[in-house]
CSV table of N, CA and C in Angstrom, one decimal:
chain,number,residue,atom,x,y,z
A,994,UNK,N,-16.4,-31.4,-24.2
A,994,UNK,CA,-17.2,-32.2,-23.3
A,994,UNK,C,-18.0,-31.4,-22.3
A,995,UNK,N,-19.5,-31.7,-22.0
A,995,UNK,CA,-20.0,-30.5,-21.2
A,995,UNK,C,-19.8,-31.1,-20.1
A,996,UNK,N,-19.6,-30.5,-18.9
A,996,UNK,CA,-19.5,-30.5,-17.6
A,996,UNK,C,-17.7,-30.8,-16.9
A,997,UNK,N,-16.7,-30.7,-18.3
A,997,UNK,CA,-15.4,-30.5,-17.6
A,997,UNK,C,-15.0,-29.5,-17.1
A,998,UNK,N,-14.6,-30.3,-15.7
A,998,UNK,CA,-13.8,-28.8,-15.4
A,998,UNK,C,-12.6,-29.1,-14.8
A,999,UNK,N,-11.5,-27.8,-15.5
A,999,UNK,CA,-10.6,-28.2,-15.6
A,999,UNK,C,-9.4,-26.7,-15.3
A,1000,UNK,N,-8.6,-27.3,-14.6
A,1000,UNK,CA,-7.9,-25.7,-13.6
A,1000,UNK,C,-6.4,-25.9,-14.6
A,1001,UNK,N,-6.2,-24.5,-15.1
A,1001,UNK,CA,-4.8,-23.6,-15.6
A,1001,UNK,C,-4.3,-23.3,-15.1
A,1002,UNK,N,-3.0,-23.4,-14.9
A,1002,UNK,CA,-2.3,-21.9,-13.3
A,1002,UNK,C,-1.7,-21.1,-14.9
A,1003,UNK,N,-1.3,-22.1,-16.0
A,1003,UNK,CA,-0.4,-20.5,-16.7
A,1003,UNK,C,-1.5,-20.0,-17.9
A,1004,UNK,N,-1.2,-19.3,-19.0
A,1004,UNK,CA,-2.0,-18.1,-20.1
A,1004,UNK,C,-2.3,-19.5,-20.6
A,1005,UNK,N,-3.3,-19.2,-21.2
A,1005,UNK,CA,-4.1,-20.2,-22.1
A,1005,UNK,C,-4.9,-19.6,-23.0
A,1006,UNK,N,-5.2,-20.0,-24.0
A,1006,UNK,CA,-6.8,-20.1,-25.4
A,1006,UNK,C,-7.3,-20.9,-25.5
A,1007,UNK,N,-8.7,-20.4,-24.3
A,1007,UNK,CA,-9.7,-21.5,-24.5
A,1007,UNK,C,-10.8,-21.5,-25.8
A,1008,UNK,N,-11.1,-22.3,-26.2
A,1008,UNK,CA,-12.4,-22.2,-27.6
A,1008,UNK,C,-13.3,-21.9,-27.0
A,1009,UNK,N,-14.2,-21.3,-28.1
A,1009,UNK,CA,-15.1,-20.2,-27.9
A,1009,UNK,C,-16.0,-20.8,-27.3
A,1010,UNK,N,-16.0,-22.6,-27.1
A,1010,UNK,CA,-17.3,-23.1,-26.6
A,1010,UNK,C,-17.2,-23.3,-25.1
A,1011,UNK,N,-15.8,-22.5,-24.5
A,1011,UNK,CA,-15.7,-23.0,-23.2
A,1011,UNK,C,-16.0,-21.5,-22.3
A,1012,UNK,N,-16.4,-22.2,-20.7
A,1012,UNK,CA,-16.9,-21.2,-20.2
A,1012,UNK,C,-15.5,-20.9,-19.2
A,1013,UNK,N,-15.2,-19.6,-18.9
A,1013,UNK,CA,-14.0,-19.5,-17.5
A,1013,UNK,C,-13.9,-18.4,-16.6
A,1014,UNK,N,-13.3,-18.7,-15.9
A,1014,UNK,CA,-13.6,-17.5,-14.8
A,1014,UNK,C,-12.5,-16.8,-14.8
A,1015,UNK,N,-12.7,-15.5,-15.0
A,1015,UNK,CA,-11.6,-14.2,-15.0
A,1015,UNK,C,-11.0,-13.6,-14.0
A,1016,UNK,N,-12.2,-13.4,-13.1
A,1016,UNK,CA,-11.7,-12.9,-11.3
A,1016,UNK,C,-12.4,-13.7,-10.1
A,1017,UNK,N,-11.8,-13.5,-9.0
A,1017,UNK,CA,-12.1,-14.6,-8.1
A,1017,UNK,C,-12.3,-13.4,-6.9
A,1018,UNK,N,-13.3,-12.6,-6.8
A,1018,UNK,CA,-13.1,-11.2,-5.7
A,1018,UNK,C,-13.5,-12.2,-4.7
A,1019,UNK,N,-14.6,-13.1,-4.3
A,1019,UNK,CA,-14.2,-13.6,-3.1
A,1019,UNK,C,-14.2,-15.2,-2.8
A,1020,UNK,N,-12.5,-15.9,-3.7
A,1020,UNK,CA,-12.6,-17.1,-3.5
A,1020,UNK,C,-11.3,-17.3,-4.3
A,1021,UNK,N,-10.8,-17.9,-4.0
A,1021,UNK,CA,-9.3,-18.1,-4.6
A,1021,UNK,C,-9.3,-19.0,-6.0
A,1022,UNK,N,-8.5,-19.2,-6.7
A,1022,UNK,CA,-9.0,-20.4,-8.5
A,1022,UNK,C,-8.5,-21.2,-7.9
A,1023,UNK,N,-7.9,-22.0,-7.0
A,1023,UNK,CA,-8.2,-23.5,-6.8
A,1023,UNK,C,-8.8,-23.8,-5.8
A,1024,UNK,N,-10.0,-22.8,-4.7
A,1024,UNK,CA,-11.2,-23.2,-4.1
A,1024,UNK,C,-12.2,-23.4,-5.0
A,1025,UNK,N,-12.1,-22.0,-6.0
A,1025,UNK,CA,-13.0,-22.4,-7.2
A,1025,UNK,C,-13.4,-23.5,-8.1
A,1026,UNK,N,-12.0,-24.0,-8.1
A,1026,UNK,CA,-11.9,-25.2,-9.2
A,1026,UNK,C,-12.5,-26.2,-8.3
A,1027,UNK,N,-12.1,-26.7,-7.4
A,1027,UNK,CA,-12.5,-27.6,-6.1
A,1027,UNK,C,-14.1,-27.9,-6.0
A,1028,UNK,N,-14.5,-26.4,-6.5
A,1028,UNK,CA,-16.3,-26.2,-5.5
A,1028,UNK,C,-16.8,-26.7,-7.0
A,1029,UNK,N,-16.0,-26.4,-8.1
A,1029,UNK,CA,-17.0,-26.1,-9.3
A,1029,UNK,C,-17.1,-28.0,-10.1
A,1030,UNK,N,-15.8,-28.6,-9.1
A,1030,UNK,CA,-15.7,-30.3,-9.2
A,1030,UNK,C,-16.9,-30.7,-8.5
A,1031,UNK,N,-17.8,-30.2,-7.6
A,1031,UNK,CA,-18.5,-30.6,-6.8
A,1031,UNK,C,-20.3,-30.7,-7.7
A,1032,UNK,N,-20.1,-30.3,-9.0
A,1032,UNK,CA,-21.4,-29.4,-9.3
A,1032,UNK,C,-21.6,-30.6,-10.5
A,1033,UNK,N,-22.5,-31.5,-10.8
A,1033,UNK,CA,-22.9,-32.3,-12.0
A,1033,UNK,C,-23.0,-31.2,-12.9
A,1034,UNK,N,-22.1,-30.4,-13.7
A,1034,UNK,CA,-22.2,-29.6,-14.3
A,1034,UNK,C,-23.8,-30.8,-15.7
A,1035,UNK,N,-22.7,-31.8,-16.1
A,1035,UNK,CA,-23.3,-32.2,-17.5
A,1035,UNK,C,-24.9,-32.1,-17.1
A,1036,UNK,N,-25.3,-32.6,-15.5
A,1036,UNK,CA,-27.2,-32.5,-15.9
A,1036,UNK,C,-28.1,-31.1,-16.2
A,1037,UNK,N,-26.9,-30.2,-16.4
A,1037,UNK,CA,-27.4,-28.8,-16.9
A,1037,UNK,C,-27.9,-28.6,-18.3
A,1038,UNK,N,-28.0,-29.4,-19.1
A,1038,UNK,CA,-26.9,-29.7,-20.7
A,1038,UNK,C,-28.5,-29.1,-21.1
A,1039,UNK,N,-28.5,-28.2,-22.1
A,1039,UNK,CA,-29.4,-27.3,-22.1
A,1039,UNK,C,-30.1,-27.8,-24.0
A,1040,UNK,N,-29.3,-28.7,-24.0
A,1040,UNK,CA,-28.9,-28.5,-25.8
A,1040,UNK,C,-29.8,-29.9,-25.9
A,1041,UNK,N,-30.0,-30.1,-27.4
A,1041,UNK,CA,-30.5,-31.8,-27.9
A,1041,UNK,C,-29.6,-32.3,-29.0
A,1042,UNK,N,-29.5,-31.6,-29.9
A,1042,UNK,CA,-28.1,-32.2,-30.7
A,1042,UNK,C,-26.7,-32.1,-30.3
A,1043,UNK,N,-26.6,-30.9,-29.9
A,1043,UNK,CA,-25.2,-30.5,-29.2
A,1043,UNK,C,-25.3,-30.3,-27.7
A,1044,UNK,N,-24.3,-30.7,-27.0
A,1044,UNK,CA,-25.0,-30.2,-25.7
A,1044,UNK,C,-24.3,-28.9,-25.6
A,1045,UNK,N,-25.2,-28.3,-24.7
A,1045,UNK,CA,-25.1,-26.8,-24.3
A,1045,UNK,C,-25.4,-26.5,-23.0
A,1046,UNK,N,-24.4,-25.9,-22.4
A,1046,UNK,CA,-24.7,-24.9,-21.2
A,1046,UNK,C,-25.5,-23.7,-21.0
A,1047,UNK,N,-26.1,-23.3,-20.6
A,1047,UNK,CA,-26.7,-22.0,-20.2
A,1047,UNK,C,-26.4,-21.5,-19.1
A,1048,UNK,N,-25.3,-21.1,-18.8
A,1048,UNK,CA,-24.5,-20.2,-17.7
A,1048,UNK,C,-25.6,-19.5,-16.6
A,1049,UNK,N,-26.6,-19.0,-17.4
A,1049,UNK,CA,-27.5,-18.7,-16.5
A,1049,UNK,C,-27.8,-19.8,-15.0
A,1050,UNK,N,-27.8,-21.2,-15.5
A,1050,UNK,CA,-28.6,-21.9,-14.9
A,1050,UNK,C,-27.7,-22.5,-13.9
A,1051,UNK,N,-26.3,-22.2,-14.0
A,1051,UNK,CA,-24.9,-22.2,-13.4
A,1051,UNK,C,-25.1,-21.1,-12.6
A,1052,UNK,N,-25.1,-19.8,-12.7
A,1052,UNK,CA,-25.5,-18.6,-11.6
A,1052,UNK,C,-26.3,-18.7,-10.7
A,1053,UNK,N,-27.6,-19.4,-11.0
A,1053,UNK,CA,-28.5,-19.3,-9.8
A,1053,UNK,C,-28.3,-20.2,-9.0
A,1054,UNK,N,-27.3,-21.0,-8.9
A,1054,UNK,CA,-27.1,-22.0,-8.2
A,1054,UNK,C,-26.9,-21.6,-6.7
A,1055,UNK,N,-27.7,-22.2,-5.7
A,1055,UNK,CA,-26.7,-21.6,-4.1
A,1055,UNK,C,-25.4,-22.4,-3.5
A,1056,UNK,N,-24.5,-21.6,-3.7
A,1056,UNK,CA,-23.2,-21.8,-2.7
A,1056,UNK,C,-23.4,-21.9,-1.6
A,1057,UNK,N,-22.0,-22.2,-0.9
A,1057,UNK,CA,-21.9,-22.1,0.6
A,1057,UNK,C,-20.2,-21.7,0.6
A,1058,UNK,N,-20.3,-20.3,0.9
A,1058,UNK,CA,-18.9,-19.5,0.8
A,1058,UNK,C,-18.5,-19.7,2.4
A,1059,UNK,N,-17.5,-20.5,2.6
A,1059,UNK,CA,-16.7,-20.5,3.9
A,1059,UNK,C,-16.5,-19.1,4.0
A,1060,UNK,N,-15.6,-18.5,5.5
A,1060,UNK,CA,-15.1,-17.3,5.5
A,1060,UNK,C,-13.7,-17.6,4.6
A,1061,UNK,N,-13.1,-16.1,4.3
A,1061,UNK,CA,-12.0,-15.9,3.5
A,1061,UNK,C,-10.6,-16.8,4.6
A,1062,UNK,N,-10.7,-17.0,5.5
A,1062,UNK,CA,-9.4,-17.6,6.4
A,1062,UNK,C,-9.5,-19.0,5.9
A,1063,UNK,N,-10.9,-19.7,5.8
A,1063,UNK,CA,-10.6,-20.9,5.9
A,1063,UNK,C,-10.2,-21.4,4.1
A,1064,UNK,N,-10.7,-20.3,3.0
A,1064,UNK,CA,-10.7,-20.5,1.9
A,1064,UNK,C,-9.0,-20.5,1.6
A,1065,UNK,N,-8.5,-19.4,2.2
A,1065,UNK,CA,-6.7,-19.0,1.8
A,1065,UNK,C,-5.9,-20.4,2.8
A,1066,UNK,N,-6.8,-20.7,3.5
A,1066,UNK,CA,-5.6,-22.0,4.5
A,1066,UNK,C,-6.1,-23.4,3.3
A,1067,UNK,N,-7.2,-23.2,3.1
A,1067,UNK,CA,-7.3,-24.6,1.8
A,1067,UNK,C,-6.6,-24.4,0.5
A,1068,UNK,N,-6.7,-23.4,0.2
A,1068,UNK,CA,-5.5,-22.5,-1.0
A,1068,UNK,C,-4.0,-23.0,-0.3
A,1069,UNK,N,-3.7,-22.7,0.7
A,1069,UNK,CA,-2.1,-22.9,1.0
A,1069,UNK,C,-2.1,-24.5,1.0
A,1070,UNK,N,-2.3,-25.3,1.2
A,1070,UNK,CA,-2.5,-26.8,1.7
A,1070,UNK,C,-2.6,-27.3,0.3
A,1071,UNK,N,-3.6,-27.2,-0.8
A,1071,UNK,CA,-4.0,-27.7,-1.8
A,1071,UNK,C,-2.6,-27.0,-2.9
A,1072,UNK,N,-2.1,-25.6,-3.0
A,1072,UNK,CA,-1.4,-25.3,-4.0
A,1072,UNK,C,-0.3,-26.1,-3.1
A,1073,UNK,N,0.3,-26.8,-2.5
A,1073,UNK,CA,1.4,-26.8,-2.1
A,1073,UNK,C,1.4,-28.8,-2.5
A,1074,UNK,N,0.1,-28.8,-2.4
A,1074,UNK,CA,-0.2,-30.6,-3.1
A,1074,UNK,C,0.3,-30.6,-4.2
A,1075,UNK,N,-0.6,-29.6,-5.6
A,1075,UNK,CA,-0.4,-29.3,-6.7
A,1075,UNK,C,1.0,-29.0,-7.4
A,1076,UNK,N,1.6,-28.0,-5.9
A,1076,UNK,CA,3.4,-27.6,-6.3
A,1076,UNK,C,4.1,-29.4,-6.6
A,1077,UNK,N,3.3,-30.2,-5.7
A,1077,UNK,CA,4.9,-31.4,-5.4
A,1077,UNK,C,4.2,-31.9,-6.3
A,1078,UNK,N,2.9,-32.3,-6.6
A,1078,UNK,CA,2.1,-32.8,-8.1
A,1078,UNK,C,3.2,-32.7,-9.1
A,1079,UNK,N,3.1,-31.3,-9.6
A,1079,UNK,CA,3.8,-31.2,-10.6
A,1079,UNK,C,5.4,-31.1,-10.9
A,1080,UNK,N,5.9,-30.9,-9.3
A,1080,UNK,CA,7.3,-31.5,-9.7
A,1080,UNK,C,7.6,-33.1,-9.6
A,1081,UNK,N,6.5,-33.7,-9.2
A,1081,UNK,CA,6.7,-35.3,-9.6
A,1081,UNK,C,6.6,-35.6,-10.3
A,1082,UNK,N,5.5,-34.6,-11.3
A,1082,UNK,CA,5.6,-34.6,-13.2
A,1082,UNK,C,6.5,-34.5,-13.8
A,1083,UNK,N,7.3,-33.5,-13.4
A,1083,UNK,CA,8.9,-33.3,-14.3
A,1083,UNK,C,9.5,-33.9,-14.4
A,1084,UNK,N,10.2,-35.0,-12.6
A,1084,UNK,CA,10.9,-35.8,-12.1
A,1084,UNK,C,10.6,-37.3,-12.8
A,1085,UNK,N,9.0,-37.9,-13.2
A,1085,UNK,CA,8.7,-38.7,-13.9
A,1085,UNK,C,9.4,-38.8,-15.1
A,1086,UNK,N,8.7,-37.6,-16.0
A,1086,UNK,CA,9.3,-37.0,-17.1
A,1086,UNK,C,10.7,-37.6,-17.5
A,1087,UNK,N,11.7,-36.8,-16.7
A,1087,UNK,CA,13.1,-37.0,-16.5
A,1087,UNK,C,13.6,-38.3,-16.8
A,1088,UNK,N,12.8,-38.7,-15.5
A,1088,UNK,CA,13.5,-40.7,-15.3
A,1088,UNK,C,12.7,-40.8,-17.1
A,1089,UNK,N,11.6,-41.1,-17.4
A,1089,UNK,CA,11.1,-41.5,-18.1
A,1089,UNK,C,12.2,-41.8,-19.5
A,1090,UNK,N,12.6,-40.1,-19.9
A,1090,UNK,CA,13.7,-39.9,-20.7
A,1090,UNK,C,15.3,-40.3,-20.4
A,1091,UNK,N,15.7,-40.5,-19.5
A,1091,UNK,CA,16.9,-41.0,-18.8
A,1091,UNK,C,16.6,-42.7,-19.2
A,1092,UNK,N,15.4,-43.3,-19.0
A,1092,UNK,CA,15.0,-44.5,-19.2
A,1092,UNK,C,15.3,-45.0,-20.8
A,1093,UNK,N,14.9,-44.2,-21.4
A,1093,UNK,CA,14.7,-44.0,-23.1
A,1093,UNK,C,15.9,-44.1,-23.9
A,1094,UNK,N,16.4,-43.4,-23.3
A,1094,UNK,CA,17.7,-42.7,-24.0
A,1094,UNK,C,19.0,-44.2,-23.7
A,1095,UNK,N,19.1,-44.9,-22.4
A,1095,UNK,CA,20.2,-45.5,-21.8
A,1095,UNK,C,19.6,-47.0,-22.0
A,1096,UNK,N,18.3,-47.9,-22.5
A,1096,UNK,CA,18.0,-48.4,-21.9
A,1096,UNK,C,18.2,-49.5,-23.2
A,1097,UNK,N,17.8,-48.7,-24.6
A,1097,UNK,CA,18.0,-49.3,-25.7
A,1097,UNK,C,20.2,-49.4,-26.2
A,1098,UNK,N,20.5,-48.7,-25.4
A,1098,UNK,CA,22.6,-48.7,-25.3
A,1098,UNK,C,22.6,-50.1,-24.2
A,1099,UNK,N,22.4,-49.6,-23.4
A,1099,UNK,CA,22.6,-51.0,-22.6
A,1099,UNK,C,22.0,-52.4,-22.7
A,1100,UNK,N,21.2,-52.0,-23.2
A,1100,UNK,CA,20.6,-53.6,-24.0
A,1100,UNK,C,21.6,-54.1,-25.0
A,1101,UNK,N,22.2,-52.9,-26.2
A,1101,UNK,CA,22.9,-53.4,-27.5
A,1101,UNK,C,24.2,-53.9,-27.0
A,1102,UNK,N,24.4,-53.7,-25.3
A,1102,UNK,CA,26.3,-53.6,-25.4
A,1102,UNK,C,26.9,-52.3,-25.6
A,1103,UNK,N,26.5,-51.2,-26.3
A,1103,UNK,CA,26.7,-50.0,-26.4
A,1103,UNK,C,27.6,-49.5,-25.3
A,1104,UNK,N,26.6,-49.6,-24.5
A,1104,UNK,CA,27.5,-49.0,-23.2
A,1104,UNK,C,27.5,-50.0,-22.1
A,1105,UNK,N,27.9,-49.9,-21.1
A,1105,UNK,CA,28.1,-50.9,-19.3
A,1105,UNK,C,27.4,-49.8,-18.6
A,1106,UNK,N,26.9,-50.6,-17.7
A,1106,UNK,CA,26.3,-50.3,-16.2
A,1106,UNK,C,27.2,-48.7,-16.0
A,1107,UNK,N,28.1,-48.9,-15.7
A,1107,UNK,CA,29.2,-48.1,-15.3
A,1107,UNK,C,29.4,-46.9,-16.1
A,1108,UNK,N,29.3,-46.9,-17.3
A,1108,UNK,CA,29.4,-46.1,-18.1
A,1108,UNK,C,27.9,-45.3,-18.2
A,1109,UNK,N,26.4,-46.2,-17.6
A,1109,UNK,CA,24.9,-45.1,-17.6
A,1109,UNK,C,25.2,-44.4,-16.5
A,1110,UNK,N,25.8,-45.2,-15.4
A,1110,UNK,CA,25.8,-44.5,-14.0
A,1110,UNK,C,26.5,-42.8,-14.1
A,1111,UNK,N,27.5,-43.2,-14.9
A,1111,UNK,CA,28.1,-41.5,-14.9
A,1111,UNK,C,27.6,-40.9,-15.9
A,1112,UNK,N,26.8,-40.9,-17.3
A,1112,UNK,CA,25.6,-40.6,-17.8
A,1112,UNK,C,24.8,-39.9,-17.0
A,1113,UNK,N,24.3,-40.0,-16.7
A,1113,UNK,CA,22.9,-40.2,-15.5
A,1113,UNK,C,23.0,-39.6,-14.7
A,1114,UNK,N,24.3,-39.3,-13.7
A,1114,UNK,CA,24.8,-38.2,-12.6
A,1114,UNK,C,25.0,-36.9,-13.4
């Protein structure tokens, strides 16, 4: 899809049709990811049959680089969103599976109330 953008924290293999950034000398990857949400990447689409980027036309673009204090205090604030983001993910996850597993026993009779509660602990 042209104009997603979309932020990694671990190793990844992106396809050859995707573009990414390697180093961040002055800007942290989730100010980056943030600034690069802000950009209608798709009205770039360079292509007619296929759409296409020309990275070029992504470069000349002008920014507005805050100083480095205010970029690392939106880095602390935003990864620490992301941190409880994704432990709400797991904790979902969890129940979701805890839900799965206890939900079709306690329906059959299988088990009692009493019997998921200590399950479950």
């Amino acid at each position: 899809m042209l104009g997603g953008v979309y932020y990694v924290a671990e190793d990844f293999w992106p396809l050859n049709t995707s573009l990414w950034i390697k180093e961040y000398p002055h800007t942290t990857p989730l100010y980056a990811f943030h600034a690069l949400l802000d950009i209608d990447i798709g009205s770039f689409n360079a292509g007619s049959a296929v759409p296409t980027l020309n990275r070029n036309h992504i470069h000349n673009l002008p920014v507005v680089k805050p100083p480095m204090t205010a970029i690392l205090a939106f880095d602390r604030i935003v990864g620490e969103l992301y941190a409880r983001r994704n432990a709400n993910l797991v904790e979902s996850r969890t129940l979701l599976a805890t839900r799965d597993a206890l939900l079709p026993k306690l329906m059959s009779g299988e088990i009692r109330v009493r019997e998921a509660e200590a399950l479950a602990a």
